[in-house]
Amino acid sequence: MCGHSDSADKITRRIMEELYPTIKEQFSLAETDIDDVHCYVALTTLKTEFFLLSTYETRLVFPSILKVFNTKHLTELPELPNVAELHQLTRHKEQRLLQLVQAFLREYEKAEVPNPAADKLIRLFYEDFTNIKNEWNNMVSIWSKGCACFQRSNLLILNKKEDGKD
Amino acid sequence: MGTHHKMPNHIDCAFCASRTDSVFDVLDKEQQTELHAHKSCIHYKKGQYIFTENGFPQGLYCINSGKIKLSAQGLDGKEQILRLAKNGDAVGYRSLLANERYHCSAVALEDSNICFIPKEYFMGMVNNNHRLCFEIMRKMSFDLKTAEKHIMTLSQKNVRERMAEALLFFKATYGFEEDEQTLAVTLSREEIADYVGTSTESAIRLLSEFNHDKLIELSGKKIKLLNLPELLSTANLDS
């Protein structure tokens, strides 16, 4: 088992078991107090995007990364996750999500109706979500450069592609 | 707003070739003459603004000839085209009737001749002429239908984008089979719908669309990714 496995396990647990459930709860609190239609549409669009990111990470991205760390012989895996590609796709979704937070904030400010739950939701995204994601992305970046498991995984994918060409 | 010029000929409403396409076609001869006396005709060069976002409406614009683009600044700062207007169309009526600032700008896409009807006179006509009032309601209903269709297309586009994204996530997670095209995972349509955040029916329809567009090839539960660059583009990931 790779030495990075423990830190990866800890941070993914913080995201999946602490941050995401808090954000999900905040969504349901915020949407009950919104009357403005534009604000509501912006919130539901943001909610959909957030739930999709959470689904991809919980079911595909995090298990795949942990699998790369925890498997002794990657060649034995029935399928080999492409960590670099998964990370790129996730970053794209995170960026889109933050754009939607901004769009929601604009509509919310235009509506001029105070909603403490919406305030907290926006704070959760701009502070907790952004901070933990920065932490996670830095870790992935370090693993990509210095972790043998990641490099082996990428190498195997490259080799597989080369074999396919022959 | 750029400088504009009076039209070479002050078009008489009675002889306006675009009148039959406009809401003012319901006016009788006398009313047309009265309208003609109150309006002014202006020539706009290609690219000139007729009105700008956040401006306060002073009257209604009716296109005698030419083409107008109505657009607003999107959330990302990019221009969002709302609709195009042509001969006979009235523009700026929504803000005028709602007594609100313009939510979009109007720009001449080609050299255009446009008649301007002052606010006070137009509101008086609407108040006193039930046929004109009905025509405006009809025009608003038509524009509302167009806007609703536009929203539907946009949300549909969004689901297409998400389906392409889901397929790319599956590829990155499970990889391909020996043929380097078939996803090395078998997912039910219901599971795929869950990843895309749509109903199973929509997921089935979208996959068929992708199959038809030759982005993928469906064979039972197996999915072959035929055109990766196009999938990346559909998922908005190609830049």
Short mmCIF file of C-alpha atoms in Angstrom, two decimals:
data_model
loop_
_atom_site.label_atom_id
_atom_site.label_comp_id
_atom_site.label_asym_id
_atom_site.label_seq_id
_atom_site.Cartn_x
_atom_site.Cartn_y
_atom_site.Cartn_z
CA MET A 1 0.00 0.00 0.00
CA CYS A 2 1.30 3.45 -0.95
CA GLY A 3 2.28 5.90 1.80
CA HIS A 4 -0.05 8.51 0.29
CA SER A 5 -3.05 6.26 0.72
CA ASP A 6 -3.72 7.44 4.26
CA SER A 7 -3.72 11.17 3.46
CA ALA A 8 -5.87 10.52 0.36
CA ASP A 9 -8.32 8.53 2.41
CA LYS A 10 -8.53 11.27 5.08
CA ILE A 11 -9.19 14.15 2.70
CA THR A 12 -11.71 12.25 0.58
CA ARG A 13 -13.56 11.33 3.77
CA ARG A 14 -13.60 14.98 4.84
CA ILE A 15 -15.07 15.92 1.47
CA MET A 16 -17.61 13.10 1.22
CA GLU A 17 -18.63 12.73 4.86
CA GLU A 18 -18.37 16.27 6.20
CA LEU A 19 -18.37 18.97 3.53
CA TYR A 20 -20.78 17.53 0.96
CA PRO A 21 -23.52 16.52 3.43
CA THR A 22 -23.32 20.05 4.94
CA ILE A 23 -23.66 21.66 1.50
CA LYS A 24 -26.54 19.32 0.56
CA GLU A 25 -28.41 20.23 3.75
CA GLN A 26 -27.79 23.92 3.11
CA PHE A 27 -29.28 23.62 -0.38
CA SER A 28 -32.60 22.36 1.00
CA LEU A 29 -32.66 25.12 3.63
CA ALA A 30 -31.86 27.84 1.06
CA GLU A 31 -34.41 26.79 -1.55
CA THR A 32 -37.38 26.84 0.83
CA ASP A 33 -36.91 30.57 1.43
CA ILE A 34 -36.46 31.73 -2.17
CA ASP A 35 -39.39 33.41 -3.94
CA ASP A 36 -37.62 35.14 -6.82
CA VAL A 37 -37.87 32.96 -9.96
CA HIS A 38 -34.45 33.92 -11.40
CA CYS A 39 -32.81 33.27 -8.08
CA TYR A 40 -34.58 29.91 -7.81
CA VAL A 41 -33.53 28.85 -11.33
CA ALA A 42 -29.91 29.85 -10.59
CA LEU A 43 -30.00 27.88 -7.33
CA THR A 44 -31.44 24.72 -8.90
CA THR A 45 -28.89 24.87 -11.75
CA LEU A 46 -26.13 25.16 -9.16
CA LYS A 47 -27.65 22.33 -7.14
CA THR A 48 -27.77 19.99 -10.16
CA GLU A 49 -24.13 20.71 -10.99
CA PHE A 50 -23.07 20.19 -7.39
CA PHE A 51 -24.94 16.89 -7.05
CA LEU A 52 -23.37 15.65 -10.30
CA LEU A 53 -19.86 16.55 -9.14
CA SER A 54 -20.56 14.82 -5.84
CA THR A 55 -21.81 11.71 -7.70
CA TYR A 56 -18.76 11.54 -9.98
CA GLU A 57 -16.34 12.03 -7.12
CA THR A 58 -18.03 9.63 -4.71
CA ARG A 59 -18.61 6.85 -7.23
CA LEU A 60 -15.78 7.22 -9.73
CA VAL A 61 -12.97 9.67 -8.95
CA PHE A 62 -12.16 9.04 -5.29
CA PRO A 63 -12.52 5.22 -5.43
CA SER A 64 -10.34 5.18 -8.56
CA ILE A 65 -7.56 7.21 -6.94
CA LEU A 66 -7.67 5.14 -3.74
CA LYS A 67 -7.58 2.01 -5.87
CA VAL A 68 -4.37 3.19 -7.57
CA PHE A 69 -2.79 3.73 -4.14
CA ASN A 70 -4.04 0.53 -2.56
CA THR A 71 -3.33 -1.98 -5.32
CA LYS A 72 0.06 -3.65 -5.25
CA HIS A 73 0.06 -4.79 -8.85
CA LEU A 74 -1.84 -2.35 -11.04
CA THR A 75 -1.68 -4.76 -13.96
CA GLU A 76 -4.01 -7.05 -12.01
CA LEU A 77 -6.80 -4.47 -12.01
CA PRO A 78 -9.65 -5.39 -14.37
CA GLU A 79 -9.76 -1.76 -15.47
CA LEU A 80 -7.10 0.87 -15.07
CA PRO A 81 -8.35 4.36 -14.16
CA ASN A 82 -6.75 7.26 -15.96
CA VAL A 83 -6.08 9.48 -12.96
CA ALA A 84 -4.84 12.45 -14.99
CA GLU A 85 -7.96 12.46 -17.17
CA LEU A 86 -10.27 12.05 -14.19
CA HIS A 87 -8.56 14.95 -12.45
CA GLN A 88 -8.88 17.15 -15.50
CA LEU A 89 -12.59 16.37 -15.86
CA THR A 90 -13.17 17.06 -12.17
CA ARG A 91 -11.33 20.39 -12.34
CA HIS A 92 -13.53 21.37 -15.25
CA LYS A 93 -16.65 20.59 -13.21
CA GLU A 94 -15.32 22.52 -10.22
CA GLN A 95 -14.69 25.60 -12.36
CA ARG A 96 -18.17 25.38 -13.84
CA LEU A 97 -19.63 24.97 -10.38
CA LEU A 98 -17.91 28.12 -9.12
CA GLN A 99 -19.19 30.04 -12.14
CA LEU A 100 -22.70 28.91 -11.20
CA VAL A 101 -22.13 30.02 -7.59
CA GLN A 102 -21.26 33.44 -8.99
CA ALA A 103 -24.36 33.43 -11.19
CA PHE A 104 -26.52 32.51 -8.20
CA LEU A 105 -24.90 35.25 -6.09
CA ARG A 106 -25.73 37.84 -8.75
CA GLU A 107 -29.39 36.80 -8.90
CA TYR A 108 -29.56 36.62 -5.11
CA GLU A 109 -28.18 40.14 -4.74
CA LYS A 110 -30.58 41.42 -7.40
CA ALA A 111 -33.55 39.89 -5.58
CA GLU A 112 -32.62 41.92 -2.46
CA VAL A 113 -34.39 39.48 -0.12
CA PRO A 114 -32.18 38.36 2.78
CA ASN A 115 -31.85 34.59 3.07
CA PRO A 116 -29.41 33.46 5.81
CA ALA A 117 -29.34 29.90 4.42
CA ALA A 118 -28.33 31.20 0.97
CA ASP A 119 -25.66 33.39 2.59
CA LYS A 120 -24.25 30.35 4.38
CA LEU A 121 -24.40 28.26 1.19
CA ILE A 122 -22.40 30.88 -0.74
CA ARG A 123 -19.87 31.04 2.12
CA LEU A 124 -19.57 27.25 2.11
CA PHE A 125 -18.65 27.30 -1.56
CA TYR A 126 -16.30 30.29 -1.44
CA GLU A 127 -14.54 29.23 1.74
CA ASP A 128 -14.85 25.55 2.75
CA PHE A 129 -15.31 24.10 -0.74
CA THR A 130 -12.60 26.25 -2.33
CA ASN A 131 -10.12 25.60 0.49
CA ILE A 132 -10.52 21.84 0.59
CA LYS A 133 -10.47 21.64 -3.20
CA ASN A 134 -7.25 23.65 -3.33
CA GLU A 135 -5.79 21.25 -0.78
CA TRP A 136 -6.97 18.23 -2.77
CA ASN A 137 -5.76 19.58 -6.10
CA ASN A 138 -2.34 20.41 -4.64
CA MET A 139 -2.11 16.86 -3.30
CA VAL A 140 -3.04 15.37 -6.68
CA SER A 141 -0.50 17.61 -8.36
CA ILE A 142 2.25 16.45 -5.94
CA TRP A 143 1.23 12.78 -6.38
CA SER A 144 1.29 13.16 -10.16
CA LYS A 145 4.85 14.42 -10.05
CA GLY A 146 6.31 12.34 -7.26
CA CYS A 147 4.22 9.27 -6.49
CA ALA A 148 5.31 6.02 -8.13
CA CYS A 149 1.73 4.62 -8.08
CA PHE A 150 0.41 7.54 -10.13
CA GLN A 151 3.31 7.43 -12.53
CA ARG A 152 2.97 3.66 -12.91
CA SER A 153 -0.75 4.05 -13.62
CA ASN A 154 -0.09 6.69 -16.29
CA LEU A 155 2.75 4.63 -17.75
CA LEU A 156 0.56 1.55 -17.99
CA ILE A 157 -2.12 3.54 -19.80
CA LEU A 158 0.47 4.91 -22.20
CA ASN A 159 1.87 1.42 -22.82
CA LYS A 160 -1.62 0.07 -23.38
CA LYS A 161 -2.24 2.79 -25.98
CA GLU A 162 1.07 2.02 -27.69
CA ASP A 163 0.20 -1.70 -27.76
CA GLY A 164 -3.14 -0.87 -29.31
CA LYS A 165 -1.42 0.97 -32.16
CA ASP A 166 0.68 -2.03 -33.15
CA MET B 1 -25.54 55.72 -28.88
CA GLY B 2 -24.29 56.70 -32.33
CA THR B 3 -25.58 59.59 -34.40
CA HIS B 4 -28.51 58.78 -36.64
CA HIS B 5 -29.92 60.44 -39.68
CA LYS B 6 -33.42 61.30 -40.77
CA MET B 7 -34.64 58.97 -43.48
CA PRO B 8 -34.49 60.56 -46.96
CA ASN B 9 -38.24 60.03 -47.24
CA HIS B 10 -40.57 60.29 -44.30
CA ILE B 11 -42.50 57.08 -45.00
CA ASP B 12 -46.24 57.48 -44.84
CA CYS B 13 -47.79 54.67 -42.77
CA ALA B 14 -50.56 54.36 -45.36
CA PHE B 15 -47.98 53.39 -48.00
CA CYS B 16 -45.53 51.48 -45.79
CA ALA B 17 -44.66 48.13 -47.43
CA SER B 18 -44.00 46.57 -44.03
CA ARG B 19 -47.29 47.65 -42.44
CA THR B 20 -49.04 44.35 -43.23
CA ASP B 21 -46.39 42.57 -41.13
CA SER B 22 -46.74 44.95 -38.21
CA VAL B 23 -49.14 45.36 -35.29
CA PHE B 24 -50.26 48.67 -36.86
CA ASP B 25 -52.01 46.89 -39.72
CA VAL B 26 -55.21 47.01 -37.65
CA LEU B 27 -55.34 50.82 -37.82
CA ASP B 28 -57.86 52.43 -40.17
CA LYS B 29 -56.93 55.20 -42.67
CA GLU B 30 -57.63 58.02 -40.24
CA GLN B 31 -55.60 56.38 -37.47
CA GLN B 32 -52.75 55.75 -39.91
CA THR B 33 -52.68 59.41 -40.86
CA GLU B 34 -52.66 60.40 -37.20
CA LEU B 35 -49.82 57.96 -36.45
CA HIS B 36 -47.88 59.32 -39.41
CA ALA B 37 -48.16 62.82 -37.97
CA HIS B 38 -46.74 61.76 -34.61
CA LYS B 39 -43.87 59.49 -35.60
CA SER B 40 -40.42 60.25 -36.92
CA CYS B 41 -38.47 58.11 -39.39
CA ILE B 42 -34.76 57.54 -38.80
CA HIS B 43 -32.03 55.91 -40.88
CA TYR B 44 -29.51 53.82 -38.94
CA LYS B 45 -26.20 52.70 -40.38
CA LYS B 46 -25.06 49.11 -39.93
CA GLY B 47 -23.68 48.68 -36.39
CA GLN B 48 -25.47 51.71 -34.95
CA TYR B 49 -27.32 51.33 -31.65
CA ILE B 50 -31.06 51.98 -31.64
CA PHE B 51 -31.21 51.73 -27.87
CA THR B 52 -28.90 50.40 -25.17
CA GLU B 53 -29.25 48.09 -22.17
CA ASN B 54 -30.39 49.95 -19.02
CA GLY B 55 -31.60 52.97 -20.97
CA PHE B 56 -35.11 54.23 -20.26
CA PRO B 57 -37.57 53.80 -23.15
CA GLN B 58 -38.86 57.00 -24.72
CA GLY B 59 -40.99 55.32 -27.34
CA LEU B 60 -41.53 52.39 -29.66
CA TYR B 61 -39.40 51.48 -32.68
CA CYS B 62 -41.02 49.96 -35.74
CA ILE B 63 -38.78 48.59 -38.49
CA ASN B 64 -39.63 49.82 -41.96
CA SER B 65 -36.67 48.04 -43.56
CA GLY B 66 -33.55 46.36 -42.27
CA LYS B 67 -32.53 43.89 -39.61
CA ILE B 68 -31.99 44.48 -35.89
CA LYS B 69 -30.17 42.37 -33.31
CA LEU B 70 -31.41 42.40 -29.71
CA SER B 71 -28.72 41.28 -27.30
CA ALA B 72 -27.75 41.48 -23.65
CA GLN B 73 -24.57 41.00 -21.70
CA GLY B 74 -24.41 37.43 -20.36
CA LEU B 75 -23.21 36.42 -16.88
CA ASP B 76 -19.76 35.64 -18.25
CA GLY B 77 -19.60 39.08 -19.88
CA LYS B 78 -20.20 37.62 -23.32
CA GLU B 79 -22.89 38.97 -25.62
CA GLN B 80 -26.06 36.88 -25.56
CA ILE B 81 -28.24 37.32 -28.65
CA LEU B 82 -31.89 37.29 -27.61
CA ARG B 83 -33.61 37.63 -30.95
CA LEU B 84 -33.50 39.22 -34.38
CA ALA B 85 -36.11 41.64 -35.67
CA LYS B 86 -36.98 42.41 -39.29
CA ASN B 87 -39.33 44.51 -41.44
CA GLY B 88 -42.61 45.20 -39.69
CA ASP B 89 -41.39 44.15 -36.24
CA ALA B 90 -41.76 46.47 -33.28
CA VAL B 91 -38.85 46.57 -30.83
CA GLY B 92 -38.64 47.93 -27.31
CA TYR B 93 -42.33 47.42 -26.59
CA ARG B 94 -41.81 45.15 -23.55
CA SER B 95 -39.83 47.70 -21.52
CA LEU B 96 -42.13 50.46 -22.70
CA LEU B 97 -45.29 48.69 -21.54
CA ALA B 98 -43.70 47.47 -18.31
CA ASN B 99 -42.31 50.97 -17.67
CA GLU B 100 -38.89 49.48 -17.08
CA ARG B 101 -35.37 50.12 -18.33
CA TYR B 102 -34.26 48.16 -21.40
CA HIS B 103 -32.94 44.72 -20.47
CA CYS B 104 -31.11 44.46 -23.80
CA SER B 105 -29.58 46.58 -26.54
CA ALA B 106 -30.75 46.89 -30.15
CA VAL B 107 -28.17 47.21 -32.94
CA ALA B 108 -28.71 47.56 -36.68
CA LEU B 109 -27.25 44.51 -38.44
CA GLU B 110 -27.57 46.29 -41.78
CA ASP B 111 -28.54 49.81 -42.88
CA SER B 112 -32.08 50.15 -41.57
CA ASN B 113 -35.01 52.55 -41.71
CA ILE B 114 -36.86 52.68 -38.43
CA CYS B 115 -39.89 54.68 -37.33
CA PHE B 116 -40.01 56.05 -33.80
CA ILE B 117 -43.35 56.52 -32.05
CA PRO B 118 -43.16 58.65 -28.89
CA LYS B 119 -44.12 56.92 -25.64
CA GLU B 120 -47.04 59.18 -24.71
CA TYR B 121 -48.72 58.89 -28.09
CA PHE B 122 -48.18 55.11 -28.26
CA MET B 123 -49.59 54.53 -24.74
CA GLY B 124 -52.62 56.63 -25.66
CA MET B 125 -53.19 54.51 -28.77
CA VAL B 126 -52.95 51.28 -26.76
CA ASN B 127 -55.42 52.62 -24.20
CA ASN B 128 -57.97 53.74 -26.78
CA ASN B 129 -57.71 51.11 -29.50
CA HIS B 130 -58.71 47.64 -28.37
CA ARG B 131 -57.79 46.07 -31.73
CA LEU B 132 -54.25 47.43 -31.48
CA CYS B 133 -54.10 46.32 -27.85
CA PHE B 134 -55.14 42.80 -28.92
CA GLU B 135 -52.51 42.75 -31.69
CA ILE B 136 -49.81 43.71 -29.21
CA MET B 137 -50.99 40.92 -26.88
CA ARG B 138 -50.82 38.51 -29.79
CA LYS B 139 -47.29 39.71 -30.62
CA MET B 140 -46.23 39.35 -26.98
CA SER B 141 -47.67 35.82 -26.82
CA PHE B 142 -45.73 34.87 -29.94
CA ASP B 143 -42.50 36.32 -28.53
CA LEU B 144 -43.12 34.52 -25.23
CA LYS B 145 -43.51 31.21 -27.07
CA THR B 146 -40.24 31.86 -28.91
CA ALA B 147 -38.48 32.68 -25.62
CA GLU B 148 -39.83 29.51 -23.98
CA LYS B 149 -38.64 27.42 -26.93
CA HIS B 150 -35.24 29.07 -26.58
CA ILE B 151 -35.09 28.10 -22.89
CA MET B 152 -36.03 24.52 -23.77
CA THR B 153 -33.27 24.34 -26.39
CA LEU B 154 -30.75 25.72 -23.90
CA SER B 155 -31.66 23.20 -21.19
CA GLN B 156 -31.61 20.40 -23.76
CA LYS B 157 -28.14 21.56 -24.83
CA ASN B 158 -27.12 21.39 -21.21
CA VAL B 159 -28.24 17.76 -20.88
CA ARG B 160 -26.37 16.83 -24.09
CA GLU B 161 -23.29 18.44 -22.60
CA ARG B 162 -23.72 16.44 -19.40
CA MET B 163 -24.22 13.15 -21.29
CA ALA B 164 -20.98 13.72 -23.22
CA GLU B 165 -19.25 14.54 -19.95
CA ALA B 166 -20.57 11.34 -18.31
CA LEU B 167 -19.22 9.23 -21.18
CA LEU B 168 -15.81 10.87 -20.77
CA PHE B 169 -15.86 10.17 -17.03
CA PHE B 170 -16.68 6.50 -17.77
CA LYS B 171 -13.79 6.35 -20.24
CA ALA B 172 -11.35 7.88 -17.73
CA THR B 173 -12.51 5.54 -14.95
CA TYR B 174 -12.95 2.22 -16.74
CA GLY B 175 -10.98 2.67 -19.94
CA PHE B 176 -11.63 0.83 -23.19
CA GLU B 177 -11.82 -2.81 -24.16
CA GLU B 178 -9.24 -4.32 -26.57
CA ASP B 179 -10.73 -2.46 -29.56
CA GLU B 180 -9.81 0.88 -27.87
CA GLN B 181 -13.32 2.19 -28.53
CA THR B 182 -15.78 0.21 -26.42
CA LEU B 183 -16.16 1.35 -22.80
CA ALA B 184 -14.94 -1.38 -20.47
CA VAL B 185 -18.03 -1.07 -18.30
CA THR B 186 -21.65 -2.07 -18.63
CA LEU B 187 -24.11 0.38 -17.11
CA SER B 188 -27.89 0.28 -17.22
CA ARG B 189 -29.68 3.23 -18.83
CA GLU B 190 -31.01 4.06 -15.37
CA GLU B 191 -27.50 4.26 -13.94
CA ILE B 192 -26.37 6.47 -16.83
CA ALA B 193 -29.38 8.74 -16.27
CA ASP B 194 -28.33 9.05 -12.65
CA TYR B 195 -24.87 10.27 -13.64
CA VAL B 196 -26.31 12.73 -16.15
CA GLY B 197 -28.94 14.01 -13.72
CA THR B 198 -31.87 13.34 -16.01
CA SER B 199 -34.74 10.87 -16.38
CA THR B 200 -34.15 7.38 -17.81
CA GLU B 201 -36.36 8.29 -20.81
CA SER B 202 -34.23 11.35 -21.57
CA ALA B 203 -31.01 9.35 -21.18
CA ILE B 204 -32.30 6.73 -23.66
CA ARG B 205 -33.32 9.45 -26.12
CA LEU B 206 -29.98 11.24 -25.77
CA LEU B 207 -27.98 8.06 -26.30
CA SER B 208 -30.04 7.39 -29.44
CA GLU B 209 -29.30 10.94 -30.61
CA PHE B 210 -25.57 10.42 -30.01
CA ASN B 211 -25.82 7.10 -31.85
CA HIS B 212 -27.58 8.80 -34.75
CA ASP B 213 -24.98 11.61 -34.80
CA LYS B 214 -22.24 8.92 -34.92
CA LEU B 215 -20.64 10.13 -31.69
CA ILE B 216 -21.16 6.67 -30.21
CA GLU B 217 -22.35 3.25 -31.32
CA LEU B 218 -24.78 1.33 -29.15
CA SER B 219 -24.75 -2.43 -29.03
CA GLY B 220 -27.01 -3.64 -26.25
CA LYS B 221 -25.55 -2.23 -23.06
CA LYS B 222 -22.15 -1.74 -24.66
CA ILE B 223 -21.16 1.76 -25.74
CA LYS B 224 -18.48 2.43 -28.31
CA LEU B 225 -17.04 5.98 -28.37
CA LEU B 226 -16.62 6.70 -32.08
CA ASN B 227 -15.78 10.38 -32.13
CA LEU B 228 -13.81 11.54 -29.10
CA PRO B 229 -13.01 15.06 -30.38
CA GLU B 230 -16.72 15.67 -30.99
CA LEU B 231 -17.60 14.30 -27.55
CA LEU B 232 -15.06 16.67 -25.99
CA SER B 233 -16.56 19.51 -27.96
CA THR B 234 -20.13 18.56 -26.94
CA ALA B 235 -18.99 18.43 -23.31
CA ASN B 236 -17.46 21.89 -23.82
CA LEU B 237 -14.02 20.56 -22.98
CA ASP B 238 -12.21 21.06 -26.25
CA SER B 239 -10.74 24.46 -25.45
#
